[in-house]
Coordinates of C-alpha atoms in Angstrom, one line a residue:
X1 CA 44.0 -4.4 -30.7
X2 CA 47.1 -6.6 -30.9
X3 CA 48.5 -8.1 -27.7
X4 CA 52.0 -9.1 -26.8
X5 CA 50.8 -12.7 -26.9
X6 CA 49.6 -12.4 -30.5
X7 CA 52.8 -10.6 -31.6
X8 CA 54.9 -13.3 -30.0
X9 CA 52.9 -16.0 -31.8
X10 CA 53.3 -14.2 -35.2
X11 CA 57.0 -13.7 -34.5
X12 CA 57.6 -17.4 -33.8
X13 CA 55.7 -18.4 -36.9
X14 CA 57.8 -16.0 -39.0
X15 CA 61.1 -17.4 -37.6
X16 CA 60.0 -21.0 -38.0
X17 CA 59.0 -20.2 -41.6
X18 CA 62.5 -18.7 -42.3
X19 CA 64.1 -21.9 -41.0
X20 CA 61.8 -24.2 -43.1
X21 CA 62.3 -22.1 -46.2
X22 CA 66.1 -22.3 -46.0
X23 CA 66.2 -26.0 -45.1
X24 CA 65.7 -27.1 -48.7
X25 CA 69.2 -25.6 -49.5
X26 CA 71.0 -27.3 -46.6
X27 CA 71.5 -30.7 -48.2
X28 CA 73.6 -29.0 -50.9
X29 CA 76.0 -27.5 -48.3
X30 CA 78.5 -30.4 -48.7
X31 CA 78.7 -30.0 -52.4
X32 CA 80.0 -26.4 -52.5
X33 CA 83.5 -25.1 -52.3
X34 CA 84.1 -23.8 -48.7
X35 CA 86.9 -23.3 -46.3
X36 CA 87.4 -26.2 -43.9
X37 CA 85.4 -25.9 -40.8
X38 CA 83.2 -23.1 -42.2
X39 CA 79.8 -24.8 -41.8
X40 CA 80.8 -26.4 -38.5
X41 CA 81.6 -23.0 -37.1
X42 CA 78.5 -21.4 -38.7
X43 CA 76.3 -24.2 -37.2
X44 CA 77.7 -23.4 -33.7
X45 CA 77.2 -19.7 -34.2
X46 CA 73.7 -20.2 -35.5
X47 CA 72.8 -22.3 -32.5
X48 CA 74.2 -19.7 -30.1
X49 CA 72.5 -16.6 -31.7
X50 CA 69.2 -18.4 -32.1
X51 CA 69.2 -19.3 -28.4
X52 CA 69.7 -15.7 -27.6
X53 CA 66.9 -14.7 -30.0
X54 CA 64.6 -17.2 -28.3
X55 CA 65.5 -15.8 -24.9
X56 CA 64.6 -12.4 -26.2
X57 CA 61.1 -13.7 -27.2
X58 CA 60.7 -15.2 -23.7
X59 CA 61.6 -11.9 -22.0
X60 CA 59.3 -9.9 -24.2
X61 CA 56.5 -12.4 -23.4
X62 CA 57.1 -11.8 -19.7
X63 CA 57.1 -8.0 -20.3
X64 CA 60.8 -7.7 -19.5
X65 CA 61.5 -5.5 -22.4
X66 CA 64.6 -3.8 -20.8
X67 CA 66.4 -7.1 -20.5
X68 CA 65.3 -8.0 -24.0
X69 CA 66.7 -4.7 -25.3
X70 CA 70.1 -5.6 -24.0
X71 CA 69.9 -9.0 -25.6
X72 CA 69.0 -7.5 -28.9
X73 CA 72.4 -5.8 -28.9
X74 CA 74.1 -9.2 -28.7
X75 CA 71.9 -10.6 -31.4
X76 CA 72.8 -7.7 -33.7
X77 CA 76.5 -8.1 -33.1
X78 CA 76.4 -11.9 -33.5
X79 CA 74.4 -11.6 -36.7
X80 CA 77.0 -9.1 -38.1
X81 CA 79.9 -11.6 -37.4
X82 CA 77.8 -14.4 -38.8
X83 CA 77.2 -12.5 -42.1
X84 CA 80.9 -11.3 -42.2
X85 CA 82.1 -14.9 -42.2
X86 CA 79.6 -16.0 -44.9
X87 CA 80.1 -13.1 -47.3
X88 CA 83.8 -13.1 -47.8
X89 CA 84.6 -12.1 -51.4
X90 CA 87.2 -14.9 -51.9
X91 CA 88.2 -18.3 -50.5
X92 CA 91.5 -16.8 -49.2
X93 CA 89.6 -14.0 -47.4
X94 CA 87.1 -16.5 -46.0
X95 CA 89.9 -18.6 -44.6
X96 CA 91.5 -15.5 -43.1
X97 CA 88.3 -14.4 -41.4
X98 CA 87.7 -17.8 -39.9
X99 CA 91.3 -17.9 -38.5
X100 CA 90.9 -14.4 -37.0
X101 CA 87.6 -15.4 -35.4
X102 CA 88.8 -18.7 -34.0
X103 CA 92.4 -17.8 -33.2
X104 CA 92.8 -14.0 -32.6
X105 CA 89.6 -12.8 -31.1
X106 CA 89.6 -15.3 -28.2
X107 CA 93.0 -14.0 -27.2
X108 CA 91.5 -10.7 -26.3
X109 CA 88.7 -12.4 -24.3
X110 CA 91.2 -14.5 -22.4
X111 CA 93.4 -11.4 -21.7
X112 CA 90.3 -9.6 -20.3
X113 CA 89.9 -12.5 -17.8
X114 CA 93.5 -12.4 -16.6
X115 CA 93.1 -9.5 -14.2
X116 CA 89.9 -11.1 -12.8
X117 CA 91.6 -14.4 -12.1
X118 CA 94.6 -12.6 -10.6
X119 CA 92.2 -10.7 -8.3
X120 CA 90.6 -14.0 -7.3
X121 CA 93.9 -15.3 -6.3
X122 CA 94.5 -12.3 -4.0
X123 CA 91.1 -12.7 -2.4
X124 CA 90.1 -14.6 0.7
X125 CA 88.3 -17.1 -1.5
X126 CA 91.6 -18.6 -2.8
X127 CA 93.7 -20.8 -0.5
X128 CA 96.0 -22.4 -3.0
X129 CA 95.7 -25.2 -5.6
X130 CA 96.0 -27.9 -2.9
X131 CA 92.6 -26.9 -1.5
X132 CA 89.8 -28.9 -3.2
X133 CA 87.4 -25.9 -3.5
X134 CA 89.9 -23.7 -5.2
X135 CA 91.4 -26.0 -7.8
X136 CA 89.3 -24.6 -10.6
X137 CA 91.1 -21.2 -10.5
X138 CA 94.6 -22.6 -11.4
X139 CA 93.5 -24.5 -14.5
X140 CA 91.6 -21.4 -15.6
X141 CA 94.7 -19.3 -15.1
X142 CA 96.7 -21.8 -17.1
X143 CA 94.3 -21.7 -20.1
X144 CA 94.3 -17.9 -20.0
X145 CA 98.1 -17.8 -20.0
X146 CA 98.3 -20.2 -23.0
X147 CA 95.6 -18.4 -25.0
X148 CA 96.2 -14.7 -24.3
X149 CA 98.1 -12.4 -26.7
X150 CA 101.8 -13.2 -26.6
X151 CA 104.7 -10.8 -26.8
X152 CA 105.2 -9.4 -30.3
X153 CA 101.6 -10.2 -31.3
X154 CA 100.0 -7.1 -29.7
X155 CA 100.1 -4.7 -32.6
X156 CA 98.8 -7.2 -35.2
X157 CA 96.0 -8.4 -32.9
X158 CA 94.9 -4.8 -32.1
X159 CA 94.3 -4.2 -35.8
X160 CA 92.4 -7.4 -36.2
X161 CA 90.3 -6.7 -33.1
X162 CA 89.5 -3.3 -34.4
X163 CA 88.4 -4.7 -37.7
X164 CA 85.9 -7.0 -35.9
X165 CA 84.3 -4.2 -34.0
X166 CA 80.6 -4.0 -34.8
X167 CA 80.7 -0.6 -36.5
X168 CA 83.6 -1.7 -38.7
X169 CA 81.9 -4.9 -39.6
X170 CA 78.7 -3.0 -40.5
X171 CA 80.7 -0.7 -42.9
X172 CA 82.1 -3.8 -44.8
X173 CA 78.7 -5.5 -44.8
X174 CA 77.1 -2.5 -46.4
X175 CA 79.1 -3.3 -49.5
X176 CA 79.4 -7.1 -49.3
X177 CA 75.9 -8.1 -48.0
X178 CA 72.8 -6.7 -49.7
X179 CA 70.5 -8.1 -47.1
X180 CA 72.4 -6.4 -44.3
X181 CA 72.9 -3.1 -46.3
X182 CA 69.1 -2.7 -46.6
X183 CA 68.7 -2.4 -42.9
X184 CA 72.2 -1.3 -41.8
X185 CA 71.0 2.1 -40.6
X186 CA 68.5 0.4 -38.3
X187 CA 71.0 -2.1 -36.9
X188 CA 73.6 0.5 -36.2
X189 CA 71.0 2.7 -34.4
X190 CA 69.6 -0.2 -32.4
X191 CA 73.1 -1.4 -31.5
X192 CA 74.2 2.1 -30.3
X193 CA 70.9 2.7 -28.3
X194 CA 70.8 -0.7 -26.6
X195 CA 72.5 0.6 -23.4
X196 CA 74.2 -2.2 -21.7
X197 CA 74.2 -0.3 -18.4
X198 CA 70.4 0.5 -18.4
X199 CA 69.9 -1.3 -15.1
X200 CA 72.9 0.3 -13.4
X201 CA 72.7 4.0 -14.3
X202 CA 70.7 7.0 -13.2
X203 CA 69.5 7.6 -16.8
X204 CA 68.3 4.0 -17.1
X205 CA 66.5 4.0 -13.8
X206 CA 65.0 7.4 -14.6
X207 CA 63.6 6.3 -17.9
X208 CA 62.0 3.2 -16.3
X209 CA 60.5 5.4 -13.5
X210 CA 59.2 7.9 -16.0
X211 CA 57.5 5.1 -18.0
X212 CA 55.9 3.7 -14.8
X213 CA 54.4 7.1 -14.0
X214 CA 52.6 7.4 -17.3
X215 CA 48.8 7.3 -17.7
X216 CA 47.9 3.5 -17.6
X217 CA 46.5 3.5 -21.1
X218 CA 49.5 5.4 -22.5
X219 CA 51.8 3.0 -20.6
X220 CA 50.1 0.0 -22.0
X221 CA 50.4 1.2 -25.6
X222 CA 54.0 2.4 -25.0
X223 CA 55.0 -1.0 -23.6
X224 CA 53.2 -2.8 -26.5
X225 CA 55.1 -0.6 -29.0
X226 CA 58.4 -1.3 -27.3
X227 CA 57.7 -5.0 -27.4
X228 CA 56.6 -4.9 -31.1
X229 CA 59.7 -3.1 -32.2
X230 CA 62.0 -5.6 -30.4
X231 CA 60.1 -8.5 -31.9
X232 CA 60.2 -7.1 -35.4
X233 CA 64.0 -6.4 -35.1
X234 CA 64.6 -9.9 -33.7
X235 CA 62.6 -11.4 -36.6
X236 CA 64.5 -9.5 -39.3
X237 CA 67.8 -10.4 -37.8
X238 CA 66.7 -14.0 -37.9
X239 CA 65.6 -13.5 -41.5
X240 CA 69.0 -12.0 -42.3
X241 CA 71.0 -14.9 -40.9
X242 CA 69.0 -17.5 -42.8
X243 CA 69.0 -15.5 -46.0
X244 CA 72.8 -15.2 -46.0
X245 CA 73.2 -18.9 -45.2
X246 CA 70.9 -19.7 -48.1
X247 CA 72.9 -17.4 -50.4
X248 CA 76.2 -19.0 -49.4
X249 CA 74.9 -22.5 -50.1
X250 CA 72.8 -21.8 -53.2
X251 CA 75.5 -19.6 -54.8
X252 CA 73.0 -16.9 -55.7
X253 CA 70.8 -14.2 -54.2
X254 CA 68.2 -15.8 -51.9
X255 CA 66.2 -13.2 -49.9
X256 CA 63.5 -15.6 -48.7
X257 CA 61.0 -13.0 -49.9
X258 CA 58.2 -15.5 -49.9
X259 CA 58.5 -15.8 -46.1
X260 CA 57.8 -12.1 -45.8
X261 CA 54.8 -12.4 -48.1
X262 CA 53.4 -15.3 -46.2
X263 CA 53.8 -13.5 -42.9
X264 CA 52.6 -10.0 -43.9
X265 CA 50.3 -10.1 -40.9
X266 CA 53.3 -9.6 -38.6
X267 CA 54.4 -6.4 -40.4
X268 CA 50.8 -5.1 -40.6
X269 CA 50.4 -5.7 -36.9
X270 CA 53.7 -3.9 -36.1
X271 CA 52.7 -1.0 -38.2
X272 CA 49.3 -0.8 -36.5
X273 CA 50.9 -0.7 -33.1
X274 CA 53.4 2.0 -34.2
X275 CA 50.5 4.2 -35.4
X276 CA 48.7 3.7 -32.1
X277 CA 51.8 4.7 -30.2
X278 CA 52.3 7.8 -32.3
X279 CA 48.7 8.9 -31.7
X280 CA 49.0 8.1 -27.9
X281 CA 52.3 10.0 -27.7
X282 CA 50.8 13.1 -29.3
X283 CA 47.8 13.0 -27.0
X284 CA 49.4 12.3 -23.7
X285 CA 52.7 14.2 -24.2
X286 CA 50.8 17.3 -25.3
X287 CA 48.6 17.1 -22.3
X288 CA 51.7 16.8 -20.1
X289 CA 53.3 19.8 -21.8
X290 CA 50.2 21.9 -21.2
X291 CA 50.1 21.0 -17.6
X292 CA 53.7 22.1 -17.1
X293 CA 52.9 25.4 -18.7
X294 CA 50.1 26.2 -16.3
X295 CA 51.0 29.0 -13.7
X296 CA 51.6 27.8 -10.2
X297 CA 48.7 28.3 -7.8
X298 CA 49.4 30.2 -4.7

């Protein structure tokens, strides 16, 4: 039987192989027609998303699958934005997308911080900018005021922010990005089901409690299946990012299919774990249902 450790090892090998396979295209990146700053921006995004992907692996390795599930949502959304920037149908559209990402989207983020900083200034923590310990609040407020949406920009910015919502991006990528479209249903499902409030809601706490009360053998298989599904999703998002980057540089379809062929053991292991879980689910859930149907004993 597979273990979380063996699945982690196979996932890391797969991700390393994706990076190695796409590296042979990178030296050609300077020779292609691209909007100014495109690859600088993509490099920074890749670093950020890959770090989150790596954190997800660490959490799964430590059996912290609930936290990993929440991180997966960030990886899915980051990958969608990454693909959207790299699959623009024209240079003009590419330039527009980069400008929206760098100039318009941060305005909403800064606007969301405005109330937080205003509340900090009203709290007992703040004693004025002359106090050494509070000086960080005023520069932050200044940056927010300079960056946030200005008067007259609200309507346009709302439309742009709506366009960059995950579900809207996924609709566009279904047509523009063949690597994304092949798994779009899965990504939209996983994004919607990765409840960001799982630690703070009654439903989240109840689900964790229900899992903890399961038969130990069932719980072990269930946890393994949860970990396996997270790792496989994380790997395929990693694969998607490097495939799209290779496509953009090489100027033709590059699916990195050879990576999947070389790492078929990962997919076979994930399928084996899924089958084990299905069998365990039928066995233990049916037993539970039968017990609930028994008449109460006086």
